[in-house]
mmCIF file of C-alpha atoms and ligand atoms in Angstrom:
data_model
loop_
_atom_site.group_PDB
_atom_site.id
_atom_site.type_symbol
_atom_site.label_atom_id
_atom_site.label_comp_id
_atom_site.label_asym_id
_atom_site.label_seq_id
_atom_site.Cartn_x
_atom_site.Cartn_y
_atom_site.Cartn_z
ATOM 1 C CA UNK A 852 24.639 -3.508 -5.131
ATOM 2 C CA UNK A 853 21.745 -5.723 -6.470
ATOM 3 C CA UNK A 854 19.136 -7.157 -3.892
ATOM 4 C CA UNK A 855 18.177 -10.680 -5.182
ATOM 5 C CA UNK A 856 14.365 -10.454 -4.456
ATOM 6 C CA UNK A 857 11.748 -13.152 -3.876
ATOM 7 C CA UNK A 858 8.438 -11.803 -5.828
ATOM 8 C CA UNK A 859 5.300 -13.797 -3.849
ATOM 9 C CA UNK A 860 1.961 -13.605 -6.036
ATOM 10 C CA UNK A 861 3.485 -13.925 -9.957
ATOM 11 C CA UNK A 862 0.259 -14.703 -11.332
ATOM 12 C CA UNK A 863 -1.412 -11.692 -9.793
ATOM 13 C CA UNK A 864 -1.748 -8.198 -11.275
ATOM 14 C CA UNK A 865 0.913 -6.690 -9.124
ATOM 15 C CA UNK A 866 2.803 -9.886 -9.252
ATOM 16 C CA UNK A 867 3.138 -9.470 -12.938
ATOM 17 C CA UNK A 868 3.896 -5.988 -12.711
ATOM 18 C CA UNK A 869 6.935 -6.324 -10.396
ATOM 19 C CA UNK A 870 7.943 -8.864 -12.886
ATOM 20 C CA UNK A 871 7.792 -6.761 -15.814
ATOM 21 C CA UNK A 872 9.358 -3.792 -13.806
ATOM 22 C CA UNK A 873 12.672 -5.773 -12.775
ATOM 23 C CA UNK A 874 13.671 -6.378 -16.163
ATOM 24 C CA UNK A 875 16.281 -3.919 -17.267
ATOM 25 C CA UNK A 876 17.020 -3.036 -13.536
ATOM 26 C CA UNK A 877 20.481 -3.022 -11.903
ATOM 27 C CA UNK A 878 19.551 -2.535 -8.409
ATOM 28 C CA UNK A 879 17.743 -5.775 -8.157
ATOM 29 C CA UNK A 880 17.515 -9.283 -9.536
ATOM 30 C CA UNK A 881 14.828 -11.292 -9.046
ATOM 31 C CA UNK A 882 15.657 -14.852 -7.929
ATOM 32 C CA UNK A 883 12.282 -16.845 -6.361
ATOM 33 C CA UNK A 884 8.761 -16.364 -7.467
ATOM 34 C CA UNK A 885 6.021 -18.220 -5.194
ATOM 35 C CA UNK A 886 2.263 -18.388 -5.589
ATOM 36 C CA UNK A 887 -0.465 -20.194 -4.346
ATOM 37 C CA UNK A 888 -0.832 -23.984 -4.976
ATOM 38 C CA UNK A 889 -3.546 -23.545 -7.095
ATOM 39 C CA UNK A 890 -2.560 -20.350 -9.006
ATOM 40 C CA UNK A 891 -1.649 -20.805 -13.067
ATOM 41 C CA UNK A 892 1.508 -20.285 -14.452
ATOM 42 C CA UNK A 893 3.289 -23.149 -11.453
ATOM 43 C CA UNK A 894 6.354 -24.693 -12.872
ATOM 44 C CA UNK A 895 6.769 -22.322 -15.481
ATOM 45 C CA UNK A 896 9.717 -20.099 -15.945
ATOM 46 C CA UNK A 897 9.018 -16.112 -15.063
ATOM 47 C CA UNK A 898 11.897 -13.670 -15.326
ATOM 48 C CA UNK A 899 14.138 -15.912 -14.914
ATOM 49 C CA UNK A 900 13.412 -18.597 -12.056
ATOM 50 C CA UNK A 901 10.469 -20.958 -11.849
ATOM 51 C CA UNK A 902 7.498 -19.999 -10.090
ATOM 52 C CA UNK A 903 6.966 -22.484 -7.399
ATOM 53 C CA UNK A 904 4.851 -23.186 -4.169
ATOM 54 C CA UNK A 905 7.384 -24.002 -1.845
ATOM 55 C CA UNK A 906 7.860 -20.844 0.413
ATOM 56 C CA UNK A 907 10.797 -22.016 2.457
ATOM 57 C CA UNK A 908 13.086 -21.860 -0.515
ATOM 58 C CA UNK A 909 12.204 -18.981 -1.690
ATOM 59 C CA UNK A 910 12.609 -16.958 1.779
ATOM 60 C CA UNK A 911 16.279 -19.010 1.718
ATOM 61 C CA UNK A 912 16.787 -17.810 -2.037
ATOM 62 C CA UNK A 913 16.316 -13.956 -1.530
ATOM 63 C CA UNK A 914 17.700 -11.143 0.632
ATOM 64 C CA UNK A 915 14.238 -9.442 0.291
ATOM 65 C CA UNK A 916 10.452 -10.035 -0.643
ATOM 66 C CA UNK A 917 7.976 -8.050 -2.351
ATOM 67 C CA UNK A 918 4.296 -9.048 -1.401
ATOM 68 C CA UNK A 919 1.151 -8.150 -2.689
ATOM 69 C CA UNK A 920 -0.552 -10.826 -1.940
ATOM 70 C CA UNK A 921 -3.955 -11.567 0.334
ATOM 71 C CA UNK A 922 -3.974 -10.474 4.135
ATOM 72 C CA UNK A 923 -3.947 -14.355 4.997
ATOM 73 C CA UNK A 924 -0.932 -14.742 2.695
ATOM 74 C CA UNK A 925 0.517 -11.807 4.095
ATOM 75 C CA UNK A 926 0.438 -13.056 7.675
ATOM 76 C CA UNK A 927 1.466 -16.535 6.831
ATOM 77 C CA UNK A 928 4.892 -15.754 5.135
ATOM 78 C CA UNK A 929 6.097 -12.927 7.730
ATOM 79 C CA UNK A 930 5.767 -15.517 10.281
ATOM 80 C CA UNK A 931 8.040 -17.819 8.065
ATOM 81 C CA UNK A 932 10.165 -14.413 7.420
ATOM 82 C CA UNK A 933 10.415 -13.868 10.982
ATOM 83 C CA UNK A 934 12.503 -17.116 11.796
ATOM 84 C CA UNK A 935 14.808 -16.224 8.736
ATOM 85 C CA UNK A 936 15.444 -12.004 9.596
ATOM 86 C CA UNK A 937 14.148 -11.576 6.080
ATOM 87 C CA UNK A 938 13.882 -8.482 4.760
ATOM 88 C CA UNK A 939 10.360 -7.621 3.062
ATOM 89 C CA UNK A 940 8.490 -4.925 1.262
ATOM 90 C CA UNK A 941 4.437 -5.659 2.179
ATOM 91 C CA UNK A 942 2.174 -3.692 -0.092
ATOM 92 C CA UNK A 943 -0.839 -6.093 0.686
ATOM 93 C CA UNK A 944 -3.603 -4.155 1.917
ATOM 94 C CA UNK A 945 -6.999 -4.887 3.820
ATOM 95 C CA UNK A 946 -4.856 -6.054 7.377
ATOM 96 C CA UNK A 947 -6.617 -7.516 9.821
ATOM 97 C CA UNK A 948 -5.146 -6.929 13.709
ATOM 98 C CA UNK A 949 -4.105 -10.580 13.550
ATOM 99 C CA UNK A 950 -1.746 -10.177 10.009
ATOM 100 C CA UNK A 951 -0.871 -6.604 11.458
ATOM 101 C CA UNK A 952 0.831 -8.461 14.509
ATOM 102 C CA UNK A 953 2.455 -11.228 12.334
ATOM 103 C CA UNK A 954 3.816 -8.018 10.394
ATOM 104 C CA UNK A 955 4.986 -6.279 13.816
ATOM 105 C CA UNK A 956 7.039 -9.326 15.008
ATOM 106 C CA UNK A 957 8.830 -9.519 12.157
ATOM 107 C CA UNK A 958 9.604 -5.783 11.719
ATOM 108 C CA UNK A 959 11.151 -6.464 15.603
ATOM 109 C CA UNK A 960 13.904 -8.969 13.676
ATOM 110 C CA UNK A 961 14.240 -7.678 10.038
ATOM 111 C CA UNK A 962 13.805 -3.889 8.104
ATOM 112 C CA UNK A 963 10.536 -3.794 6.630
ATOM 113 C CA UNK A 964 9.047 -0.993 4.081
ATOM 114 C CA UNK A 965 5.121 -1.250 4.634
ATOM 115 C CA UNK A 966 2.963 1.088 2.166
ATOM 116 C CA UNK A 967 -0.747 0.859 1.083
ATOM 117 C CA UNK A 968 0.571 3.069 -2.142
ATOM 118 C CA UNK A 969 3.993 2.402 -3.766
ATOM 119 C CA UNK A 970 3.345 5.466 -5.918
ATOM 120 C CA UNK A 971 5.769 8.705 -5.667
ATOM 121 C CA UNK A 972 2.339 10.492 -6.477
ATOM 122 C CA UNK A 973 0.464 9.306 -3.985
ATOM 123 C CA UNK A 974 3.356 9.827 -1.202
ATOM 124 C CA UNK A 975 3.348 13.709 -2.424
ATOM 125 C CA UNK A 976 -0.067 13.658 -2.087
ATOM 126 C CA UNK A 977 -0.095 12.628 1.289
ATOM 127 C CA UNK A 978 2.237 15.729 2.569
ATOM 128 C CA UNK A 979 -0.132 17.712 0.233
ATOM 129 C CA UNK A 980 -3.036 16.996 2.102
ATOM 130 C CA UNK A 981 -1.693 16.874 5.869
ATOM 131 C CA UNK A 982 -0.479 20.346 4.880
ATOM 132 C CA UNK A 983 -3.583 21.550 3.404
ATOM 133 C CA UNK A 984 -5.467 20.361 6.354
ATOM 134 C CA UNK A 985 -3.130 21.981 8.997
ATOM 135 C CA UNK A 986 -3.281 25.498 7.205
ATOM 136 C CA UNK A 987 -7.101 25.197 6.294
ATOM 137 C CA UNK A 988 -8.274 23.479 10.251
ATOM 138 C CA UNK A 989 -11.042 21.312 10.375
ATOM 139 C CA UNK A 990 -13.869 24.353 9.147
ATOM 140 C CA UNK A 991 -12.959 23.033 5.737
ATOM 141 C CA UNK A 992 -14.900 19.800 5.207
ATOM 142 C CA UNK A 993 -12.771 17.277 4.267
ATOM 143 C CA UNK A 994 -13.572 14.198 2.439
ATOM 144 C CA UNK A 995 -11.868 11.304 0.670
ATOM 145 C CA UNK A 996 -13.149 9.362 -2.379
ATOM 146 C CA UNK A 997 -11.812 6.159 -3.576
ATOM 147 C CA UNK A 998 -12.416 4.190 -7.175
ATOM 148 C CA UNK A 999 -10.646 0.861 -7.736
ATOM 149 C CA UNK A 1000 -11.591 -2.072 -10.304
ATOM 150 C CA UNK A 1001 -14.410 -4.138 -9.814
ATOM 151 C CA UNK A 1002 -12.147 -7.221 -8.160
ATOM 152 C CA UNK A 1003 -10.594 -5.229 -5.086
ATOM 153 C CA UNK A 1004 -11.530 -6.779 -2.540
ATOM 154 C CA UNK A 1005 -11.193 -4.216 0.459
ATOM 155 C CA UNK A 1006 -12.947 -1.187 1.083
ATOM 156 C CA UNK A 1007 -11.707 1.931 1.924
ATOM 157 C CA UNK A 1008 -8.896 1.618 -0.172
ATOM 158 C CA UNK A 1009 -5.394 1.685 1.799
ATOM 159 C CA UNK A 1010 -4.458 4.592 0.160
ATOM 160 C CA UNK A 1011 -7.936 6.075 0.781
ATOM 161 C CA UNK A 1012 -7.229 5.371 4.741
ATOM 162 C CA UNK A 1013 -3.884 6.650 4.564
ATOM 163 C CA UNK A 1014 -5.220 9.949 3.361
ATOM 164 C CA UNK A 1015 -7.864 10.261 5.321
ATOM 165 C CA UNK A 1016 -5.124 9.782 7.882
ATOM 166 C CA UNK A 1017 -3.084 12.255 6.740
ATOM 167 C CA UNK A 1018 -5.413 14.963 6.988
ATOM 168 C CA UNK A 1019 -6.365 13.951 10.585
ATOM 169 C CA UNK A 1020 -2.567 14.490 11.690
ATOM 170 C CA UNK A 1021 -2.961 17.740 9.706
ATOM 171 C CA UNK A 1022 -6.100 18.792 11.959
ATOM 172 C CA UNK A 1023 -4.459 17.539 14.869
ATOM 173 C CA UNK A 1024 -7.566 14.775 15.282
ATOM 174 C CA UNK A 1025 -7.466 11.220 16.229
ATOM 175 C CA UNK A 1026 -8.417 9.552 13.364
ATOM 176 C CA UNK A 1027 -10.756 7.008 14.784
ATOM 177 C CA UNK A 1028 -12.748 9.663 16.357
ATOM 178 C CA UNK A 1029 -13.929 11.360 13.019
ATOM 179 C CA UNK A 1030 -13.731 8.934 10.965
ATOM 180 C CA UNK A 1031 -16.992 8.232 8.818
ATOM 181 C CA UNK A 1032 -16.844 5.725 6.430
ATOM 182 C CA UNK A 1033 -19.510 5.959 3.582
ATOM 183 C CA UNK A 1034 -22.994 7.521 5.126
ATOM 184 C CA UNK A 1035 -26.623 6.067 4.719
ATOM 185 C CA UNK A 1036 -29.800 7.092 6.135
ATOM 186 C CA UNK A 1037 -31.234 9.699 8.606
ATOM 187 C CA UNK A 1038 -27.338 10.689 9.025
ATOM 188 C CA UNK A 1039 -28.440 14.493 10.703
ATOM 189 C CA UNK A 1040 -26.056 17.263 9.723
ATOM 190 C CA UNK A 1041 -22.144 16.657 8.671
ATOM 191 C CA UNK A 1042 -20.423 17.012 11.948
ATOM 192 C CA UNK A 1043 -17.402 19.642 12.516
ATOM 193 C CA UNK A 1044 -13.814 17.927 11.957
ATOM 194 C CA UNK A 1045 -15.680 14.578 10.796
ATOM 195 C CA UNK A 1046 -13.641 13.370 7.568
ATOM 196 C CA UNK A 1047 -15.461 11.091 5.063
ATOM 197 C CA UNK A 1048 -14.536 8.628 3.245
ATOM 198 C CA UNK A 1049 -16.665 7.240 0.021
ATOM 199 C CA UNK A 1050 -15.917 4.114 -2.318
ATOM 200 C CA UNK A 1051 -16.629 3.760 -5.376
ATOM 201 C CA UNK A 1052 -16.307 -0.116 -7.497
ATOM 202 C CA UNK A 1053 -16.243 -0.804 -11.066
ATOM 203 C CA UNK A 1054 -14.307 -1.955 -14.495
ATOM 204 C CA UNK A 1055 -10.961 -1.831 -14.869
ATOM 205 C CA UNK A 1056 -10.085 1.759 -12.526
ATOM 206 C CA UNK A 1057 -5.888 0.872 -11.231
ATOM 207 C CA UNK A 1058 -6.754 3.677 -8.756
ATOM 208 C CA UNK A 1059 -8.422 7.021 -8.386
ATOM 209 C CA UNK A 1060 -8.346 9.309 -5.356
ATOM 210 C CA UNK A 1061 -9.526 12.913 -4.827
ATOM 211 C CA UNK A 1062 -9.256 14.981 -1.365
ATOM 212 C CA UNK A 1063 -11.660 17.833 -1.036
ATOM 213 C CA UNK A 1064 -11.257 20.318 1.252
ATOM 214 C CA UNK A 1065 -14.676 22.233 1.492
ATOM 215 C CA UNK A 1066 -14.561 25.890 2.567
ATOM 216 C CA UNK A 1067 -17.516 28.622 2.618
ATOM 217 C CA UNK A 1068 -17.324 29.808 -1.277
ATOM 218 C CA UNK A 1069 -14.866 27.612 -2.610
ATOM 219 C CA UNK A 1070 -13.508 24.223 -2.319
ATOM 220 C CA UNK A 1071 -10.005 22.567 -3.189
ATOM 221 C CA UNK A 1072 -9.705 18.986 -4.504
ATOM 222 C CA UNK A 1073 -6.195 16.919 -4.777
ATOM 223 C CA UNK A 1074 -6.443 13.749 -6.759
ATOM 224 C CA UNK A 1075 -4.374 11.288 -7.931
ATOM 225 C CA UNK A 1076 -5.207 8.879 -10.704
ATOM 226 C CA UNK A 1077 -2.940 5.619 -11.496
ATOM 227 C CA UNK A 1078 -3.076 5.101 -15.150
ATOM 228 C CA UNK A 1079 -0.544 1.891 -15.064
ATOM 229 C CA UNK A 1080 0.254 -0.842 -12.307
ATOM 230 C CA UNK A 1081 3.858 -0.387 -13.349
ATOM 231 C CA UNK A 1082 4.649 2.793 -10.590
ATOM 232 C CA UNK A 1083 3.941 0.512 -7.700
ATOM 233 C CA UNK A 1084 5.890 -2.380 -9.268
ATOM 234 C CA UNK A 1085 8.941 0.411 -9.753
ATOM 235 C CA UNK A 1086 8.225 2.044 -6.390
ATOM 236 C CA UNK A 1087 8.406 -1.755 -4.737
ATOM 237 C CA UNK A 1088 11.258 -2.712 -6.245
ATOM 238 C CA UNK A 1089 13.075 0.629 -4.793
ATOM 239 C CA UNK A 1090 12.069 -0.204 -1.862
ATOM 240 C CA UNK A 1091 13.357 -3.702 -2.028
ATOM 241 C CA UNK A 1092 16.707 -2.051 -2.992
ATOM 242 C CA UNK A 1093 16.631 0.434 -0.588
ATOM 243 C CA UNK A 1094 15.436 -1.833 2.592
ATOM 244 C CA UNK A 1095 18.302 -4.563 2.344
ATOM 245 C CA UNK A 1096 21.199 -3.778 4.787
ATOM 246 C CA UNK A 1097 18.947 -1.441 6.380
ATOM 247 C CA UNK A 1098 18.262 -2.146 10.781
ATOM 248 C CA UNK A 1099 15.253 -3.581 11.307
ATOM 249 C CA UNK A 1100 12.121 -1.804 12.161
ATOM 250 C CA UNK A 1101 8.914 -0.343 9.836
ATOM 251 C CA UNK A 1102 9.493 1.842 7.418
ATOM 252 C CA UNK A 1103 7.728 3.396 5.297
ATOM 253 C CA UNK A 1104 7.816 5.058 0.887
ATOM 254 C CA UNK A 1105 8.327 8.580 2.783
ATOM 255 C CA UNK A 1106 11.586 6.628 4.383
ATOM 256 C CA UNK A 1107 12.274 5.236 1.014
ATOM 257 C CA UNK A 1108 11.526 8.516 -1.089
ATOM 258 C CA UNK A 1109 14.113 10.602 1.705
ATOM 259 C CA UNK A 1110 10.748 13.175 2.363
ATOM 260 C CA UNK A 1111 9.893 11.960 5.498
HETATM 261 P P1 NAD B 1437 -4.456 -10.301 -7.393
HETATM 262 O O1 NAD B 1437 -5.653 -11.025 -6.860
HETATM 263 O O2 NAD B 1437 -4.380 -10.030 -8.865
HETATM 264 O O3 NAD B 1437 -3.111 -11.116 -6.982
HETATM 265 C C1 NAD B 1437 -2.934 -11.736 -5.720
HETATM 266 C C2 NAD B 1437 -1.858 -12.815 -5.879
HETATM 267 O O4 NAD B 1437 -1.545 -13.363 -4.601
HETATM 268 C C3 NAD B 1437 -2.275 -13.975 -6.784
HETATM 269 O O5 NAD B 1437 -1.241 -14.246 -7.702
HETATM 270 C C4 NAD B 1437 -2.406 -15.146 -5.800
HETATM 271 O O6 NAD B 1437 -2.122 -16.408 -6.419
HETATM 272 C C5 NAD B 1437 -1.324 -14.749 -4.795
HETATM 273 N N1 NAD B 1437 -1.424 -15.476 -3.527
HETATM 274 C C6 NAD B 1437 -2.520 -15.714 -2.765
HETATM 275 N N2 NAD B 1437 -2.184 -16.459 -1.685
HETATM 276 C C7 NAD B 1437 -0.846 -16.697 -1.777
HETATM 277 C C8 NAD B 1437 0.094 -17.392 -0.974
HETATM 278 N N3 NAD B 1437 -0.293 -18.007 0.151
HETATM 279 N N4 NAD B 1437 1.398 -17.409 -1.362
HETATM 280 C C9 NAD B 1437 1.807 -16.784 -2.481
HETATM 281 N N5 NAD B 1437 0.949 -16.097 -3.299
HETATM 282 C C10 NAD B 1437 -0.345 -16.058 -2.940
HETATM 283 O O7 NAD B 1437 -4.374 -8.946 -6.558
HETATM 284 P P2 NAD B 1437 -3.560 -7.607 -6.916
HETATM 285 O O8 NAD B 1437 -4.450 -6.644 -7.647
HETATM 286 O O9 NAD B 1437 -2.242 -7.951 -7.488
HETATM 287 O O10 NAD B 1437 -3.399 -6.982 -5.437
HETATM 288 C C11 NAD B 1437 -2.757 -7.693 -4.399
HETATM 289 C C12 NAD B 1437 -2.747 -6.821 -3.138
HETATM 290 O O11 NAD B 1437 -1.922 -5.661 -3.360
HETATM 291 C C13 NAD B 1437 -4.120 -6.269 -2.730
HETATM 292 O O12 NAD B 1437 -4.190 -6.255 -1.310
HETATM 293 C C14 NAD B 1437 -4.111 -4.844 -3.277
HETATM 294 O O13 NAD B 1437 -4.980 -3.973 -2.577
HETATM 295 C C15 NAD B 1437 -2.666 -4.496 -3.045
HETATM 296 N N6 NAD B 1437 -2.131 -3.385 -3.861
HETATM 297 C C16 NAD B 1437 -1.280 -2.535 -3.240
HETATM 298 C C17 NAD B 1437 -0.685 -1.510 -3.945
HETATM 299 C C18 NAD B 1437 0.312 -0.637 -3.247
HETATM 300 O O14 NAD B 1437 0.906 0.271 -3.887
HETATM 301 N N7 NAD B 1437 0.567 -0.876 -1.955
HETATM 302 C C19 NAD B 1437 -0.964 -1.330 -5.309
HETATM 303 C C20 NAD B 1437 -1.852 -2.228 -5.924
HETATM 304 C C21 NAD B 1437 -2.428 -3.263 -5.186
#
């Protein structure tokens, strides 16, 4: 089965890369590309179909969509999703409550595979760390850091946040409770169970993240660095194969990956 598949952003970096990765694949074709009205490249052809600006058509045109886009683009199109009981695959990251709920309504009508990190990596690394943190309990420090490119514009990283989540379910902790997010000033001594996360902006960096887990003598660190766009593009587009045909509801690259 191929999933024709509506690719939203084609003159962004990911947009490109989902592009690129669709060539040469079976399990999808790509049949709608839409962008912004004032992005470059409008009109032009792009694997195959002609980017364009006129969303409607390309919701009609595909059984799925792939965004990584901008949280107001995000919200925007799964409100016109919603209507339609499209399928989509929403790597976008930096929600707000307001896109979350646009995303929520339409996960009520269509199947929808939500991840801040396409990466098979990065999904390992997430049951790494959740089991780390459930064997080692919160007397182990634990801290995230993130490094991204100097254009990402959200901070933590989703992937950073999902971590950081991941080791809260480990310790058992509500992650809004322990969260600390970067630390400045007279910050008094590092609190028991807090988990910290620390950003880090500059160049050309796809995507760096390390997990340390500080004990009394020693200290373990899991990191993951992204050399090349191309594993979320690949890890989207599995997704988008995956999630047609599928009930509706949010799922997630654990779902898609069968290790959840
Ligand atoms: P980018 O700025 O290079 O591209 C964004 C694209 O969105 C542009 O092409 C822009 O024209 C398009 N766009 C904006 N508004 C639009 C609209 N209303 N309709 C259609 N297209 C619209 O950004 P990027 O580096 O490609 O990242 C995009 C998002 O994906 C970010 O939130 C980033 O954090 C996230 N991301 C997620 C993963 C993951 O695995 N989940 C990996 C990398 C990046």
């Amino acid at each position: 089965m191929t999933a024709r598949v509506c690719v939203l952003g084609p003159s962004g970096k990911m947009g490109r890369a989902v592009l690129d990765a669709a060539a040469g694949r079976r399990d999808v074709a790509i049949s709608a590309a839409v962008d912004r009205p004032d992005a470059p490249g409008l009109g032009t052809q792009v694997a195959g179909v002609v980017a364009t600006t006129d969303l409607a058509f390309g919701l009609d045109a595909c059984e799925v969509y792939v965004d990584f886009t901008t949280p107001a683009a995000t919200r925007a199109v799964a409100i016109a999703a919603t209507s339609r009981r499209r399928a989509a695959v929403i790597g976008t990251t930096g929600l707000t409550a307001a896109d979350e709920e646009a995303v929520a309504a339409l996960v009520q009508v269509a199947p929808v595979v939500v991840a801040a990190n396409f990466s098979l990596g990065v999904n390992l690394v997430l049951g790494l760390v959740r089991r780390a943190a459930r064997t080692l309990g919160s007397e182990w420090d634990a801290e995230v850091v993130e490094t991204h490119h100097r254009a990402k514009r959200d901070a933590p990283s989703g992937t950073a946040l999902a971590i950081a989540r991941a080791i809260a379910a480990g310790h058992g902790a509500d992650y809004d409770r322990v969260k600390r997010h970067s630390r400045d000033g007279e910050i008094g001594a590092r609190p028991r169970g807090e988990i910290g996360v620390s950003t880090v902006r500059g160049g050309d960096v796809i995507g760096e993240h390390t997990a340390y887990f500080f004990g009394a003598g020693e200290r373990i660190e899991i990191s993951h660095r992204a050399t090349s766009r191309s594993i979320f593009a690949a890890g989207a587009l599995r997704a988008a194969a995956w999630v047609v045909g599928k009930p509706p509801g949010r799922y997630d690259m654990l779902d898609v990956l069968d290790l959840a």
